[in-house]
mmCIF file of C-alpha atoms and ligand atoms in Angstrom:
data_model
loop_
_atom_site.group_PDB
_atom_site.id
_atom_site.type_symbol
_atom_site.label_atom_id
_atom_site.label_comp_id
_atom_site.label_asym_id
_atom_site.label_seq_id
_atom_site.Cartn_x
_atom_site.Cartn_y
_atom_site.Cartn_z
ATOM 1 C CA MET G 850 -28.390 18.116 18.609
ATOM 2 C CA GLU G 851 -26.208 20.604 20.587
ATOM 3 C CA ILE G 852 -22.601 19.493 21.340
ATOM 4 C CA SER G 853 -20.544 20.657 24.260
ATOM 5 C CA PRO G 854 -17.663 23.123 23.717
ATOM 6 C CA ALA G 855 -15.271 20.319 24.722
ATOM 7 C CA HIS G 856 -16.769 18.008 22.205
ATOM 8 C CA ALA G 857 -16.592 20.716 19.560
ATOM 9 C CA ARG G 858 -12.891 21.284 20.336
ATOM 10 C CA GLU G 859 -12.192 17.564 20.088
ATOM 11 C CA LEU G 860 -13.915 17.360 16.662
ATOM 12 C CA GLU G 861 -11.922 20.382 15.508
ATOM 13 C CA LYS G 862 -8.627 18.754 16.592
ATOM 14 C CA GLN G 863 -9.672 15.489 14.867
ATOM 15 C CA GLN G 864 -10.377 17.377 11.581
ATOM 16 C CA GLN G 865 -6.952 19.082 11.790
ATOM 17 C CA ARG G 866 -5.249 15.831 12.545
ATOM 18 C CA LYS G 867 -6.871 14.063 9.587
ATOM 19 C CA ALA G 868 -6.168 17.001 7.232
ATOM 20 C CA ALA G 869 -2.464 16.886 8.188
ATOM 21 C CA LEU G 870 -2.342 13.081 7.710
ATOM 22 C CA GLN G 871 -4.037 13.314 4.327
ATOM 23 C CA GLU G 872 -1.549 15.919 3.193
ATOM 24 C CA ALA G 873 1.399 13.762 4.383
ATOM 25 C CA CYS G 874 -0.060 10.713 2.598
ATOM 26 C CA GLU G 875 -0.651 12.642 -0.640
ATOM 27 C CA VAL G 876 3.031 13.642 -0.643
ATOM 28 C CA ALA G 877 4.344 10.207 0.293
ATOM 29 C CA PHE G 878 2.144 8.288 -2.125
ATOM 30 C CA GLU G 879 2.691 10.380 -5.225
ATOM 31 C CA GLY G 880 2.777 7.835 -8.114
ATOM 32 C CA VAL G 881 1.903 4.975 -5.738
ATOM 33 C CA ASP G 882 -1.172 2.815 -6.384
ATOM 34 C CA ARG G 883 -0.500 -0.366 -4.421
ATOM 35 C CA ILE G 884 0.915 -0.934 -0.938
ATOM 36 C CA LEU G 885 1.681 -3.508 1.727
ATOM 37 C CA PHE G 886 -0.173 -2.210 4.789
ATOM 38 C CA GLU G 887 0.705 -2.994 8.430
ATOM 39 C CA ALA G 888 -1.630 -1.693 11.125
ATOM 40 C CA GLY G 889 -0.233 -1.338 14.639
ATOM 41 C CA CYS G 890 3.369 -1.685 13.432
ATOM 42 C CA GLY G 891 4.909 -0.798 16.773
ATOM 43 C CA HIS G 892 8.698 -0.093 16.283
ATOM 44 C CA GLY G 893 8.559 -1.257 12.668
ATOM 45 C CA HIS G 894 10.919 -4.291 13.009
ATOM 46 C CA TRP G 895 8.956 -6.575 10.752
ATOM 47 C CA LEU G 896 8.056 -3.991 8.119
ATOM 48 C CA THR G 897 11.597 -2.578 7.867
ATOM 49 C CA SER G 898 13.017 -6.074 7.327
ATOM 50 C CA TYR G 899 10.265 -6.893 4.815
ATOM 51 C CA ALA G 900 10.741 -3.619 2.894
ATOM 52 C CA GLU G 901 14.502 -4.281 2.679
ATOM 53 C CA THR G 902 13.827 -7.631 0.940
ATOM 54 C CA GLN G 903 11.075 -6.184 -1.378
ATOM 55 C CA PRO G 904 12.465 -2.875 -2.703
ATOM 56 C CA GLU G 905 9.790 -2.750 -5.498
ATOM 57 C CA GLN G 906 6.955 -2.871 -2.949
ATOM 58 C CA THR G 907 5.769 0.278 -1.150
ATOM 59 C CA CYS G 908 5.384 -0.627 2.501
ATOM 60 C CA VAL G 909 3.300 1.415 4.914
ATOM 61 C CA GLY G 910 3.054 1.053 8.686
ATOM 62 C CA ILE G 911 0.860 2.968 11.066
ATOM 63 C CA ASP G 912 0.740 3.109 14.847
ATOM 64 C CA LEU G 913 -0.989 5.257 17.421
ATOM 65 C CA ILE G 914 2.192 5.893 19.446
ATOM 66 C CA SER G 915 4.560 8.624 18.333
ATOM 67 C CA TRP G 916 7.739 7.264 19.817
ATOM 68 C CA ARG G 917 7.199 3.903 18.206
ATOM 69 C CA ILE G 918 6.794 5.522 14.852
ATOM 70 C CA ARG G 919 9.993 7.504 15.431
ATOM 71 C CA LYS G 920 11.863 4.252 16.054
ATOM 72 C CA GLY G 921 10.490 2.975 12.785
ATOM 73 C CA LEU G 922 11.525 6.135 10.921
ATOM 74 C CA ASP G 923 15.062 5.875 12.485
ATOM 75 C CA LYS G 924 15.411 2.301 11.120
ATOM 76 C CA ARG G 925 14.147 3.408 7.730
ATOM 77 C CA ASP G 926 16.576 6.352 7.527
ATOM 78 C CA LYS G 927 19.579 4.299 8.687
ATOM 79 C CA ARG G 928 18.935 1.722 5.964
ATOM 80 C CA GLN G 929 17.934 4.402 3.427
ATOM 81 C CA LEU G 930 14.793 2.630 2.371
ATOM 82 C CA GLN G 931 12.881 4.721 -0.109
ATOM 83 C CA ASN G 932 9.907 2.265 -0.276
ATOM 84 C CA LEU G 933 9.114 2.416 3.445
ATOM 85 C CA HIS G 934 6.717 4.854 5.133
ATOM 86 C CA PHE G 935 5.555 5.136 8.778
ATOM 87 C CA PHE G 936 2.711 7.380 9.981
ATOM 88 C CA LYS G 937 1.471 8.097 13.470
ATOM 89 C CA ALA G 938 -2.212 7.413 12.853
ATOM 90 C CA GLU G 939 -5.242 5.694 14.241
ATOM 91 C CA LEU G 940 -6.512 2.841 12.004
ATOM 92 C CA GLY G 941 -10.024 4.135 11.340
ATOM 93 C CA GLU G 942 -8.766 7.651 10.576
ATOM 94 C CA PHE G 943 -6.014 6.420 8.349
ATOM 95 C CA LEU G 944 -8.418 4.274 6.238
ATOM 96 C CA GLU G 945 -10.773 7.318 6.023
ATOM 97 C CA ILE G 946 -8.121 9.670 4.582
ATOM 98 C CA LEU G 947 -6.123 7.220 2.460
ATOM 99 C CA PRO G 948 -6.451 8.110 -1.220
ATOM 100 C CA GLU G 949 -9.216 6.095 -2.890
ATOM 101 C CA ARG G 950 -6.878 4.758 -5.613
ATOM 102 C CA ILE G 951 -4.617 2.980 -3.128
ATOM 103 C CA ARG G 952 -4.932 -0.795 -3.243
ATOM 104 C CA PHE G 953 -3.616 -3.280 -0.689
ATOM 105 C CA ASP G 954 -1.548 -6.232 -1.920
ATOM 106 C CA LEU G 955 -1.073 -7.480 1.588
ATOM 107 C CA THR G 956 -2.441 -6.383 5.007
ATOM 108 C CA VAL G 957 -0.587 -7.451 8.115
ATOM 109 C CA LEU G 958 -1.522 -7.391 11.838
ATOM 110 C CA LEU G 959 1.165 -8.610 14.208
ATOM 111 C CA PHE G 960 0.437 -9.088 17.861
ATOM 112 C CA PRO G 961 -2.318 -6.458 17.944
ATOM 113 C CA ASP G 962 -3.662 -5.513 21.432
ATOM 114 C CA PRO G 963 -6.010 -8.374 22.378
ATOM 115 C CA TRP G 964 -8.408 -6.389 24.632
ATOM 116 C CA PRO G 965 -9.291 -9.649 26.569
ATOM 117 C CA LYS G 966 -12.399 -8.377 28.453
ATOM 118 C CA ALA G 967 -15.673 -8.877 26.523
ATOM 119 C CA LYS G 968 -16.711 -5.309 27.072
ATOM 120 C CA HIS G 969 -13.549 -4.137 25.281
ATOM 121 C CA HIS G 970 -13.786 -6.505 22.270
ATOM 122 C CA ARG G 971 -15.198 -3.582 20.231
ATOM 123 C CA ARG G 972 -11.739 -2.028 20.508
ATOM 124 C CA ARG G 973 -9.994 -4.839 18.704
ATOM 125 C CA MET G 974 -8.704 -3.915 15.303
ATOM 126 C CA VAL G 975 -10.242 -6.964 13.691
ATOM 127 C CA GLN G 976 -13.918 -6.162 13.198
ATOM 128 C CA THR G 977 -16.307 -6.917 10.337
ATOM 129 C CA ALA G 978 -16.151 -3.242 9.191
ATOM 130 C CA PHE G 979 -12.340 -3.388 9.113
ATOM 131 C CA LEU G 980 -12.371 -6.586 7.095
ATOM 132 C CA ASP G 981 -14.954 -5.012 4.715
ATOM 133 C CA GLU G 982 -12.760 -1.965 4.140
ATOM 134 C CA VAL G 983 -9.574 -4.060 3.626
ATOM 135 C CA ALA G 984 -11.527 -6.290 1.230
ATOM 136 C CA ARG G 985 -12.777 -3.294 -0.701
ATOM 137 C CA ARG G 986 -9.175 -2.201 -1.234
ATOM 138 C CA THR G 987 -7.792 -5.691 -2.037
ATOM 139 C CA ASP G 988 -7.898 -7.439 -5.324
ATOM 140 C CA VAL G 989 -8.905 -11.089 -5.602
ATOM 141 C CA GLY G 990 -5.921 -13.176 -4.467
ATOM 142 C CA GLY G 991 -4.587 -10.430 -2.142
ATOM 143 C CA ARG G 992 -3.728 -11.563 1.406
ATOM 144 C CA PHE G 993 -4.609 -10.602 4.967
ATOM 145 C CA CYS G 994 -2.097 -11.952 7.578
ATOM 146 C CA PHE G 995 -2.726 -12.054 11.295
ATOM 147 C CA ARG G 996 -0.458 -13.267 14.103
ATOM 148 C CA SER G 997 -1.094 -13.185 17.844
ATOM 149 C CA ASP G 998 0.056 -14.877 21.059
ATOM 150 C CA ASP G 999 -3.531 -14.490 22.350
ATOM 151 C CA LEU G 1000 -5.602 -17.612 21.466
ATOM 152 C CA PRO G 1001 -9.015 -15.998 22.037
ATOM 153 C CA TYR G 1002 -8.119 -13.092 19.747
ATOM 154 C CA TYR G 1003 -6.746 -15.560 17.108
ATOM 155 C CA GLU G 1004 -10.023 -17.518 17.323
ATOM 156 C CA TRP G 1005 -12.062 -14.282 17.102
ATOM 157 C CA THR G 1006 -10.161 -13.407 13.907
ATOM 158 C CA VAL G 1007 -10.614 -16.873 12.362
ATOM 159 C CA GLU G 1008 -14.357 -16.641 13.167
ATOM 160 C CA HIS G 1009 -14.655 -13.181 11.570
ATOM 161 C CA LEU G 1010 -12.730 -14.364 8.461
ATOM 162 C CA GLU G 1011 -14.835 -17.552 8.190
ATOM 163 C CA ALA G 1012 -17.952 -15.486 8.429
ATOM 164 C CA HIS G 1013 -16.928 -12.998 5.770
ATOM 165 C CA SER G 1014 -17.922 -13.629 2.164
ATOM 166 C CA GLU G 1015 -14.893 -11.846 0.693
ATOM 167 C CA TRP G 1016 -12.183 -13.642 2.663
ATOM 168 C CA ALA G 1017 -11.207 -17.287 2.630
ATOM 169 C CA ILE G 1018 -8.591 -18.807 5.002
ATOM 170 C CA ASP G 1019 -5.689 -20.227 3.014
ATOM 171 C CA THR G 1020 -4.267 -23.036 5.179
ATOM 172 C CA LYS G 1021 -1.476 -23.699 2.626
ATOM 173 C CA ALA G 1022 -0.267 -20.103 2.363
ATOM 174 C CA GLU G 1023 3.195 -19.480 3.631
ATOM 175 C CA TRP G 1024 3.837 -16.634 6.086
ATOM 176 C CA PRO G 1025 5.013 -13.714 3.914
ATOM 177 C CA HIS G 1026 8.234 -12.936 5.817
ATOM 178 C CA GLU G 1027 9.709 -14.187 9.096
ATOM 179 C CA MET G 1028 11.182 -11.550 11.327
ATOM 180 C CA GLU G 1029 10.567 -11.378 15.047
ATOM 181 C CA THR G 1030 8.661 -8.283 16.084
ATOM 182 C CA TYR G 1031 9.271 -6.571 19.404
ATOM 183 C CA PHE G 1032 6.293 -8.201 20.972
ATOM 184 C CA GLN G 1033 6.909 -11.648 19.323
ATOM 185 C CA GLU G 1034 10.274 -11.754 21.026
ATOM 186 C CA MET G 1035 8.581 -11.544 24.467
ATOM 187 C CA MET G 1036 5.982 -14.297 23.782
ATOM 188 C CA ASP G 1037 6.308 -18.041 24.255
ATOM 189 C CA GLY G 1038 4.329 -18.879 21.207
ATOM 190 C CA TYR G 1039 1.836 -17.492 18.665
ATOM 191 C CA HIS G 1040 -0.935 -18.431 16.210
ATOM 192 C CA SER G 1041 -1.022 -17.243 12.595
ATOM 193 C CA VAL G 1042 -3.722 -17.175 9.943
ATOM 194 C CA VAL G 1043 -3.511 -16.086 6.286
ATOM 195 C CA ALA G 1044 -6.680 -15.364 4.345
ATOM 196 C CA ARG G 1045 -7.095 -14.544 0.671
ATOM 197 C CA ARG G 1046 -9.510 -12.091 -0.944
ATOM 198 C CA VAL G 1047 -12.067 -14.121 -2.932
HETATM 199 C C1 SAM K 1784 0.991 -5.119 21.140
HETATM 200 S S1 SAM K 1784 1.605 -3.844 20.110
HETATM 201 C C2 SAM K 1784 2.346 -4.812 18.764
HETATM 202 C C3 SAM K 1784 3.347 -3.997 17.968
HETATM 203 C C4 SAM K 1784 4.030 -4.703 16.791
HETATM 204 N N1 SAM K 1784 3.123 -5.155 15.826
HETATM 205 C C5 SAM K 1784 4.834 -5.827 17.414
HETATM 206 O O1 SAM K 1784 4.474 -7.017 17.162
HETATM 207 O O2 SAM K 1784 5.853 -5.581 18.091
HETATM 208 C C6 SAM K 1784 0.155 -3.263 19.318
HETATM 209 C C7 SAM K 1784 0.357 -1.901 18.632
HETATM 210 O O3 SAM K 1784 -0.809 -1.497 17.969
HETATM 211 C C8 SAM K 1784 -0.992 -0.102 18.101
HETATM 212 N N2 SAM K 1784 -2.410 0.196 17.995
HETATM 213 C C9 SAM K 1784 -3.383 -0.231 18.798
HETATM 214 N N3 SAM K 1784 -4.601 0.234 18.355
HETATM 215 C C10 SAM K 1784 -4.340 0.960 17.212
HETATM 216 C C11 SAM K 1784 -5.167 1.668 16.315
HETATM 217 N N4 SAM K 1784 -6.493 1.772 16.412
HETATM 218 N N5 SAM K 1784 -4.555 2.329 15.279
HETATM 219 C C12 SAM K 1784 -3.196 2.266 15.104
HETATM 220 N N6 SAM K 1784 -2.400 1.532 15.951
HETATM 221 C C13 SAM K 1784 -2.931 0.933 16.998
HETATM 222 C C14 SAM K 1784 -0.460 0.169 19.523
HETATM 223 O O4 SAM K 1784 -0.090 1.528 19.671
HETATM 224 C C15 SAM K 1784 0.701 -0.801 19.632
HETATM 225 O O5 SAM K 1784 1.959 -0.181 19.173
#
């Protein structure tokens, strides 16, 4: 099938973006096999605080928005945290280029965009394919943690986890680390769920 010149240019840009991201990850993750992964980390409040308390754990946050990532990097540099990495990246592209050997000890989504209209639900980060990929990179016992102020998105996530054969909701699990995110501070309340890889 023929593609338009504009589409061809977009594909070329995407290839270049992914190649640059892959190179940056290869440098940052030299000697690293296991990470804590936060998708949609925003300004990096939670991840910076977590990384400070867990210096032996490599912590990786990604977000689509450059200035949010810059704020995260500023926090990291001020606190001189060697175990903390932030990348400007789209979730699907990041998972595509991430070195195969990298395993996830813990995956965190905090206040992800809820995309409330049904026609936009396919844009939500929590999808079966995403849970499949995180499960593939997580050893049995590893955790997936989700928190949102949006009840319908929370329920969507619970339903997707309950329907997934490789995740089991752990109602007794403690939240891994309490630190208000930028969005959490603005909300009146929230719902959290922790699942374990089975
Ligand atoms: C509502 S904000 C929450 C930010 C942060 N977790 C907090 O609680 O303050 C959602 C974030 O997810 C990012 N995001 C949305 N879709 C994304 C995607 N596909 N890949 C990477 N980041 C994404 C947005 O840029 C935004 O910063």
